[in-house]
CSV table of C-alpha atoms in Angstrom, one decimal:
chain,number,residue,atom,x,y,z
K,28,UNK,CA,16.8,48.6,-4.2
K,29,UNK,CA,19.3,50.8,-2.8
K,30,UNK,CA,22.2,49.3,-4.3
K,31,UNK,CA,20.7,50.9,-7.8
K,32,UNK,CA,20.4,54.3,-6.4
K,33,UNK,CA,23.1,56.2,-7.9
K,34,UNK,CA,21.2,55.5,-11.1
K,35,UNK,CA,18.6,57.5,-9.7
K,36,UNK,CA,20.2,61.0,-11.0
K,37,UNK,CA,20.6,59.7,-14.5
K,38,UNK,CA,17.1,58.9,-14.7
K,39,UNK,CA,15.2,61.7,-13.7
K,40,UNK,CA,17.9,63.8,-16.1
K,41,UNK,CA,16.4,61.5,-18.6
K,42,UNK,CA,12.6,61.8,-17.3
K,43,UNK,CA,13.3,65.8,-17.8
K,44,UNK,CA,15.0,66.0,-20.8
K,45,UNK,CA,12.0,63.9,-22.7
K,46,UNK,CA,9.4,65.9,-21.0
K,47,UNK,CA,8.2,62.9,-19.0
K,48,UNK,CA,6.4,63.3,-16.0
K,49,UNK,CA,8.3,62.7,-12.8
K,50,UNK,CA,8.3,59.6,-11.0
K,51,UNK,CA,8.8,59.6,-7.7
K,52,UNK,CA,11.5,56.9,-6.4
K,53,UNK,CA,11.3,55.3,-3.3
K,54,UNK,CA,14.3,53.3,-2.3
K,55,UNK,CA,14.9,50.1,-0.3
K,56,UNK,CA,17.8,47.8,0.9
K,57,UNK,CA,17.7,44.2,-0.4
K,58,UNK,CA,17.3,41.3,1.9
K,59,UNK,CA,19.5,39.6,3.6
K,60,UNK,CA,19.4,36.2,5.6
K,61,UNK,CA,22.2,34.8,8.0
K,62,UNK,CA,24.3,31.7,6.9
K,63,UNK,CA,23.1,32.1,3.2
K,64,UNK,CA,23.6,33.5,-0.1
K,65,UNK,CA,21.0,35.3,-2.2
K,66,UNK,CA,23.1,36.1,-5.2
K,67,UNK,CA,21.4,34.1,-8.9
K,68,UNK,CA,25.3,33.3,-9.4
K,69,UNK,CA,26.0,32.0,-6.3
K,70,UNK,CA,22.7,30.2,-6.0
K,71,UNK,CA,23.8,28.7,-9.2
K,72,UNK,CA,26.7,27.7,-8.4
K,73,UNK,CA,25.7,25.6,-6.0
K,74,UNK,CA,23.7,23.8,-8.5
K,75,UNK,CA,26.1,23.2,-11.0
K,76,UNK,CA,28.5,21.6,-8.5
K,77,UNK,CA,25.7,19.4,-7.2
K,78,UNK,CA,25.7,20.3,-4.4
K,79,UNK,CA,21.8,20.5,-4.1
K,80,UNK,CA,19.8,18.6,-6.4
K,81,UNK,CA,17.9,22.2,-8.0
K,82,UNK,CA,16.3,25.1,-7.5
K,83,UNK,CA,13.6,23.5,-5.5
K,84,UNK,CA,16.1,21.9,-3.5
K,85,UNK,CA,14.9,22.4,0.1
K,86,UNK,CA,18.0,23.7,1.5
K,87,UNK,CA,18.0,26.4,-1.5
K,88,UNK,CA,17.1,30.0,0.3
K,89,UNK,CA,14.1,30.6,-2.9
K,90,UNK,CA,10.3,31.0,-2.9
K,91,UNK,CA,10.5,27.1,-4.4
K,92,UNK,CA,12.9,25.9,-1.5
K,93,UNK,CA,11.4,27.5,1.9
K,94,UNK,CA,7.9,26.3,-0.1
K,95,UNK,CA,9.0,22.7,-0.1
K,96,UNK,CA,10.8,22.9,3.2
K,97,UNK,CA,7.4,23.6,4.5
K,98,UNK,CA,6.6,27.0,5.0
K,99,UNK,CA,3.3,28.2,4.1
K,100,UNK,CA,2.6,31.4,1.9
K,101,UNK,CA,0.3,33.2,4.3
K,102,UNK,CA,3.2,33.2,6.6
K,103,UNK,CA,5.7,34.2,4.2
K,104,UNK,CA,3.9,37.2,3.1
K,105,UNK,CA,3.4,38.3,6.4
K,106,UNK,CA,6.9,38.1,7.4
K,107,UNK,CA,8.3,40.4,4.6
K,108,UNK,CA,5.2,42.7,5.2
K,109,UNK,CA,6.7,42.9,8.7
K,110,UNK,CA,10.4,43.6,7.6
K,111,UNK,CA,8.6,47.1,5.9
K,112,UNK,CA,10.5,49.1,3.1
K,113,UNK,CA,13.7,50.2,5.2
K,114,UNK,CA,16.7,51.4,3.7
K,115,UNK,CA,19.1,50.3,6.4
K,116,UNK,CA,20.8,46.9,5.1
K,117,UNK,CA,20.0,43.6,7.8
K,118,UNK,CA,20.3,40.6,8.6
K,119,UNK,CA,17.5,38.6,8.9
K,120,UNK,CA,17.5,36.1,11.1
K,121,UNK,CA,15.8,32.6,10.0
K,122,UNK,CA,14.7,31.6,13.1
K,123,UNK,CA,12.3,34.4,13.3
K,124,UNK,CA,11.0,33.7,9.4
K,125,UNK,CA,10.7,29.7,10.9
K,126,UNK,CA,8.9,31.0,14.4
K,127,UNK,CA,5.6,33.0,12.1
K,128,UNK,CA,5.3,29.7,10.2
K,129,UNK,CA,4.9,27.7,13.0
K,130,UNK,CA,1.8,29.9,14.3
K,131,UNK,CA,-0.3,28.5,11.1
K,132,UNK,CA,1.3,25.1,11.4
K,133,UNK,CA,0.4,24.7,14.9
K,134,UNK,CA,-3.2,25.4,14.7
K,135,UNK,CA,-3.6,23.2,12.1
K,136,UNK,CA,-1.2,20.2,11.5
K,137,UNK,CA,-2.6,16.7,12.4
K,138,UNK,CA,-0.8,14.7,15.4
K,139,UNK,CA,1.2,11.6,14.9
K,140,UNK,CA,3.9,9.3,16.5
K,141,UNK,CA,6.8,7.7,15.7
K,142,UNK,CA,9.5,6.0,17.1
K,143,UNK,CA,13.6,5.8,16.1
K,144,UNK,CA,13.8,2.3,13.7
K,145,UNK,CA,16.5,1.2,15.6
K,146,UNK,CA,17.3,2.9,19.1
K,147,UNK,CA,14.4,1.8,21.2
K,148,UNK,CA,13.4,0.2,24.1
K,149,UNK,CA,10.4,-2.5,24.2
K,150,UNK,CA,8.2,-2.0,26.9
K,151,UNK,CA,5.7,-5.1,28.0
K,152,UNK,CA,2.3,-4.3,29.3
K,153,UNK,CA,1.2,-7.4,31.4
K,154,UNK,CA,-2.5,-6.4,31.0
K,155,UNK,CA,-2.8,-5.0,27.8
K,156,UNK,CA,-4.8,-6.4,24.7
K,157,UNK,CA,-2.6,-9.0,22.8
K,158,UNK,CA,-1.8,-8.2,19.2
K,159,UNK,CA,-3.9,-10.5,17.2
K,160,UNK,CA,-7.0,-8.9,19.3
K,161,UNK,CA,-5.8,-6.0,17.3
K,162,UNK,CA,-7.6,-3.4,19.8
K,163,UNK,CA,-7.5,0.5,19.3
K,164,UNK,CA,-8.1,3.8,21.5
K,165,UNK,CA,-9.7,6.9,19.2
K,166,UNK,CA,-8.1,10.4,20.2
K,167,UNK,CA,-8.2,13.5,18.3
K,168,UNK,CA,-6.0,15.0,15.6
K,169,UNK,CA,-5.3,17.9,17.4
K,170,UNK,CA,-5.4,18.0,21.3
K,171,UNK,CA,-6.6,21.8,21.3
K,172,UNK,CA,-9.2,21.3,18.2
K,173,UNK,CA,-11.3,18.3,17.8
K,174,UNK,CA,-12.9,19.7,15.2
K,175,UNK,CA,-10.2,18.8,13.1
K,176,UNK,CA,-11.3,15.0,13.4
K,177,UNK,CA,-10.7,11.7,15.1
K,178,UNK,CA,-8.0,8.7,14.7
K,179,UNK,CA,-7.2,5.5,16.2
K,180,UNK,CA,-4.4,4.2,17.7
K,181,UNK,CA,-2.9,1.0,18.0
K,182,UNK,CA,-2.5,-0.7,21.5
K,183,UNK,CA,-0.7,-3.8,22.2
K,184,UNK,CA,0.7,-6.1,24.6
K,185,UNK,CA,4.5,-5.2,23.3
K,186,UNK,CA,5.3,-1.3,22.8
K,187,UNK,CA,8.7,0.3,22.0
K,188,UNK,CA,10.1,3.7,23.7
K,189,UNK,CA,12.9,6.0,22.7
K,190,UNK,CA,15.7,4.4,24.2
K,191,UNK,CA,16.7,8.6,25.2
K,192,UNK,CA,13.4,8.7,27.2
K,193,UNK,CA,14.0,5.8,29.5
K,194,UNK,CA,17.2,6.6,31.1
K,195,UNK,CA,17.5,6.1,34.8
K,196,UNK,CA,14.0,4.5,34.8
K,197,UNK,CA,13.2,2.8,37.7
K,198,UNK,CA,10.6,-0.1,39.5
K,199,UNK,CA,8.1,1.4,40.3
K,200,UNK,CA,7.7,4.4,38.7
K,201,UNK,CA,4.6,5.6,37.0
K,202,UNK,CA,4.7,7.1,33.1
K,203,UNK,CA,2.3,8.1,30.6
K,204,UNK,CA,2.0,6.9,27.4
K,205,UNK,CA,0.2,10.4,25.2
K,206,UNK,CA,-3.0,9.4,24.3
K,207,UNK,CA,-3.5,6.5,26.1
K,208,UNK,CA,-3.0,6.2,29.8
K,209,UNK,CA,-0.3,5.7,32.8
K,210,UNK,CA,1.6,2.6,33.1
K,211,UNK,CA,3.7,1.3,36.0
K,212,UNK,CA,6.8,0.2,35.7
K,213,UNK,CA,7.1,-3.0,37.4
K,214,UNK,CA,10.6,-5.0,36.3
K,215,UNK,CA,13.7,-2.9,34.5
K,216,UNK,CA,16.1,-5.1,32.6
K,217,UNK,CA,19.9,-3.4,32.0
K,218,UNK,CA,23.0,-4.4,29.8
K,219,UNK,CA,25.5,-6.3,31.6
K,220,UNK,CA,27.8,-4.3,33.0
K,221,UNK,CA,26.3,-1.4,32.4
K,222,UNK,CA,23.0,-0.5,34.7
K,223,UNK,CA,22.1,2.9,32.8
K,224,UNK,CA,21.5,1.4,29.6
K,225,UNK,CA,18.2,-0.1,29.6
K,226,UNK,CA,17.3,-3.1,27.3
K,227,UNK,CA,13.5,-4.3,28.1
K,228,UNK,CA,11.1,-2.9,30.4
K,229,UNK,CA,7.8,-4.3,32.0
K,230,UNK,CA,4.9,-3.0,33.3
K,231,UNK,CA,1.0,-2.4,34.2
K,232,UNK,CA,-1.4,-0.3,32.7
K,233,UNK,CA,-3.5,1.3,35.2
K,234,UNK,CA,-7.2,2.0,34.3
K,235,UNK,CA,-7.8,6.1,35.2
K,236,UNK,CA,-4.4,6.8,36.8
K,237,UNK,CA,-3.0,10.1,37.2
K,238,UNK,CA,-1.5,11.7,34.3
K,239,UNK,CA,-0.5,14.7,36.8
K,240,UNK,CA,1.6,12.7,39.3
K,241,UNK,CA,4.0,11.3,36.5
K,242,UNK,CA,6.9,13.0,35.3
K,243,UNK,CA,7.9,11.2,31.8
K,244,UNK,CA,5.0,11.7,29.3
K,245,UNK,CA,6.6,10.1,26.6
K,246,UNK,CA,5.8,8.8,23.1
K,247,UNK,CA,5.4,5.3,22.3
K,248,UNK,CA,4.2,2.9,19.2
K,249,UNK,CA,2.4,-0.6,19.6
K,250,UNK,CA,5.4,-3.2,18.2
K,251,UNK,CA,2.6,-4.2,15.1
K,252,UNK,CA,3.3,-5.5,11.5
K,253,UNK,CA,1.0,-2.5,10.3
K,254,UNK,CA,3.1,0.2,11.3
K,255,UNK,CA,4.7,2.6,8.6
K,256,UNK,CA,8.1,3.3,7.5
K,257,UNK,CA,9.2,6.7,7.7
K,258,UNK,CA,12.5,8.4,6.5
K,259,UNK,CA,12.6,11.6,8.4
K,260,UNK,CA,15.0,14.0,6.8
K,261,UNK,CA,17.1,17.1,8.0
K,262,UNK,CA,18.4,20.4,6.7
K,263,UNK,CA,21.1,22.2,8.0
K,264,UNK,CA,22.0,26.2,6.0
K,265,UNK,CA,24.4,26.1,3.5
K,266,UNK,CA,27.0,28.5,4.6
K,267,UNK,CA,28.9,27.9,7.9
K,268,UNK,CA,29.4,31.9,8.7
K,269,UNK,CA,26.4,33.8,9.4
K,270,UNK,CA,27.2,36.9,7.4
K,271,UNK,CA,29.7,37.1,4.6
K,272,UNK,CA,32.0,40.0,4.2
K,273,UNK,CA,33.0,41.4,1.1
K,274,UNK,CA,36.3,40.0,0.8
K,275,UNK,CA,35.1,36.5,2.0
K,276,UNK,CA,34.8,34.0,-1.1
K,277,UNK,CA,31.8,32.3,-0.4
K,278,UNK,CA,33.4,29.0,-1.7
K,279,UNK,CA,35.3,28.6,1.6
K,280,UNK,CA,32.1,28.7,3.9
K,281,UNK,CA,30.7,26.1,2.1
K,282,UNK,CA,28.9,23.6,4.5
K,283,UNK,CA,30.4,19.5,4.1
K,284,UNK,CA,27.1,18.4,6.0
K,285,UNK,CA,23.5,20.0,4.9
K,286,UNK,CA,21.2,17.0,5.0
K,287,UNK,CA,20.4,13.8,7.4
K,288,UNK,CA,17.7,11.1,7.4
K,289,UNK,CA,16.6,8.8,10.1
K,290,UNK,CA,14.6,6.2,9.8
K,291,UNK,CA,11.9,5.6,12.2
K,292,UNK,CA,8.8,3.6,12.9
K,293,UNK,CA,5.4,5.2,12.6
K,294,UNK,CA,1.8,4.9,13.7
K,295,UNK,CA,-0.2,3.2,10.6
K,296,UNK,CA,-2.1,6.5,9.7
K,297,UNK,CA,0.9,8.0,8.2
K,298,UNK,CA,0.5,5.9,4.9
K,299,UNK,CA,-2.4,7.4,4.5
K,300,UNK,CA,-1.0,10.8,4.1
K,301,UNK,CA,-0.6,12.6,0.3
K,302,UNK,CA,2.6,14.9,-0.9
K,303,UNK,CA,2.5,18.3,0.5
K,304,UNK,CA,0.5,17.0,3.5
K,305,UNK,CA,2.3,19.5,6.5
K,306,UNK,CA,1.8,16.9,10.2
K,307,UNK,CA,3.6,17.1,13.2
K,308,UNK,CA,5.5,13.9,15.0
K,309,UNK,CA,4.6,14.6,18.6
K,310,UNK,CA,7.6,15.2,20.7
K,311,UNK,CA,9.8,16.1,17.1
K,312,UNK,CA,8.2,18.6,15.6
K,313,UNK,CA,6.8,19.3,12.1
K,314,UNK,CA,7.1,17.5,8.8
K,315,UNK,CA,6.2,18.0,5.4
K,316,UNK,CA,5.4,15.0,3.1
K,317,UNK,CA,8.0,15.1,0.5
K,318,UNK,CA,7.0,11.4,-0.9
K,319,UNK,CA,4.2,9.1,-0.2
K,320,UNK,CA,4.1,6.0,1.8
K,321,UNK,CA,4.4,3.4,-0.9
K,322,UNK,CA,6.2,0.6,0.5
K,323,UNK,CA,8.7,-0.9,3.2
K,324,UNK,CA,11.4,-0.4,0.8
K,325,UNK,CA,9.8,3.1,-0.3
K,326,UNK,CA,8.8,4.6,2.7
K,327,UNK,CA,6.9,8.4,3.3
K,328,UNK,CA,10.0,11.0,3.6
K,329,UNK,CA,9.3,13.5,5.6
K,330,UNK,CA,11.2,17.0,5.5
K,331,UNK,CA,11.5,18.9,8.8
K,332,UNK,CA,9.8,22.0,9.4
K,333,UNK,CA,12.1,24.3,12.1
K,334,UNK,CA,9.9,25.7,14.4
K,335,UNK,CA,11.9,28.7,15.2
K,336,UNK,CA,13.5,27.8,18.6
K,337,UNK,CA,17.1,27.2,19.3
K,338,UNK,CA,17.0,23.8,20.1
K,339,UNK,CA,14.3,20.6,20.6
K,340,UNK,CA,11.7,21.1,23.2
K,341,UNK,CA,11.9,17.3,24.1
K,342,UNK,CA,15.3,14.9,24.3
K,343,UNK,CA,14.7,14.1,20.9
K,344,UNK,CA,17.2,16.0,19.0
K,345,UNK,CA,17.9,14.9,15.5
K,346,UNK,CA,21.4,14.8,13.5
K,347,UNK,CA,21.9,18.2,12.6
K,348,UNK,CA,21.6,21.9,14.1
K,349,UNK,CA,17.6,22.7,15.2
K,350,UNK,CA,17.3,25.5,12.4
């Protein structure tokens, strides 16, 4: 790299003076990202103050870390292919590096749902199958490719909503619940003293009603003994400023906050799922399976993939930054 070049001299004086034959040298600047540090040292540092659990650690800017973060080797290579052999020192933004993954993830990754553990909203659905009929509708994986295969989804009596999705929800109104159908609302039931926040909801399904005419699409999850656990975790970069000056100590850029979980409730499928397995939650984004399902009390961990945008598309933003 360049920061070796005026080494350059000095070794074709030696290449000369022993008759060698020349080399020719071609020169390159290292690579840089925002809001991290590259330096072995550094990196190592970081380590031995525990403030990541290894080398592997996903929050770790290595080949091991961005691998178990989520991002897929294919897309790696073709993002430093794309940064070419320039001498000019830059900055590389991560967003970019995160926005080539998701063009492999996206054509591939299996669709799921899930639903926050604890901030939701039941919805009843006056028509729908009761639970112990323990009835089903068959969608694909991936809306765009159903050559990727089929699954089932739970339906039920008793649903639950993201308590986000339902504000200012009102009689009347018609939604859609993704792979499934429409549903009008027909009774809204609000904390007392406090009409925006939204405890229980009723409704109707209605058979071949028009997905077009409603406004909320929203995500949903039958309220059934069989759905999975799920600990969804987030990263956040390691350093606060996004490009370190030479007199900066690194020490004092040091982020306090670099990883959340949230638990969440998921369809069934998802203990089905094996380590490494890369899905996407519909409406959140893309996940990697860090752990299998293996119980209530051991749930399937899921690190988040970024995607490369600056924030959510949906209302469903999670703990920390969207990078």
């Amino acid at each position: 790299t360049t920061e070796y070049k005026d080494r350059d001299e000095q070794y074709q004086w030696i290449q000369s003076a022993l008759g060698l034959r020349r080399v020719q040298i071609h020169s390159f600047s290292k690579v840089d990202f925002q809001y991290a540090v590259l330096s072995k040292r550094k990196l190592t540092w970081f380590v031995e103050q525990g403030l990541v659990t290894g080398w592997d650690d996903a929050r770790m800017p290595t080949v091991r870390g961005v691998v178990r973060r989520g991002v897929q080797v294919p897309a790696l290579k073709t993002y430093i292919y794309s940064q070419g052999a320039s001498k000019r020192v830059v900055n590389l933004v991560w967003n970019s590096f995160w926005a080539e993954n998701k063009k492999i993830l996206d054509s591939t990754a299996k669709r799921y749902m899930a639903i926050d553990a604890t901030n939701h909203v039941p919805l009843t659905i006056t028509n729908a199958p009761t639970v112990e009929s323990e009835s089903y509708v068959e969608t694909s994986f991936h809306p765009k490719d159903p050559s990727i295969g089929k699954r089932t989804v739970r339906i039920a009596q008793n649903v639950i909503l993201e308590t986000i999705d339902v504000e200012g929800i009102e009689v009347g109104e018609s939604i859609v619940l993704m792979r499934w159908g429409v549903v009008k609302i027909t009774k809204v039931e609000t904390a007392d003293g406090d009409d925006k926040k939204v405890n229980h909801l009723e409704g109707e399904f209605v058979p071949n009603g028009d997905f077009k005419a409603c406004k909320r699409k929203l995500s949903w999850l039958a309220n059934v003994p069989d759905a999975a656990a799920v600990a969804l975790t987030e990263f956040d970069h390691l350093i606060t400023k996004d490009k370190l000056e030479e007199d900066d100590k690194f020490e004092d850029f040091v982020n306090a906050t670099t990883i959340a979980t949230t638990r969440v409730t998921g369809d069934a499928g998802l203990k089905t799922l094996q380590q490494h397995d890369i899905i996407q939650l519909e409406r959140r984004g893309f996940f990697r399976v860090d752990r299998p399902y293996m119980s209530e009390d051991k749930p399937i961990v899921l690190y988040m993939i970024p995607d490369g945008k600056a924030k959510a598309m949906s209302g469903l933003v999670g703990k920390l930054g969207h990078h």
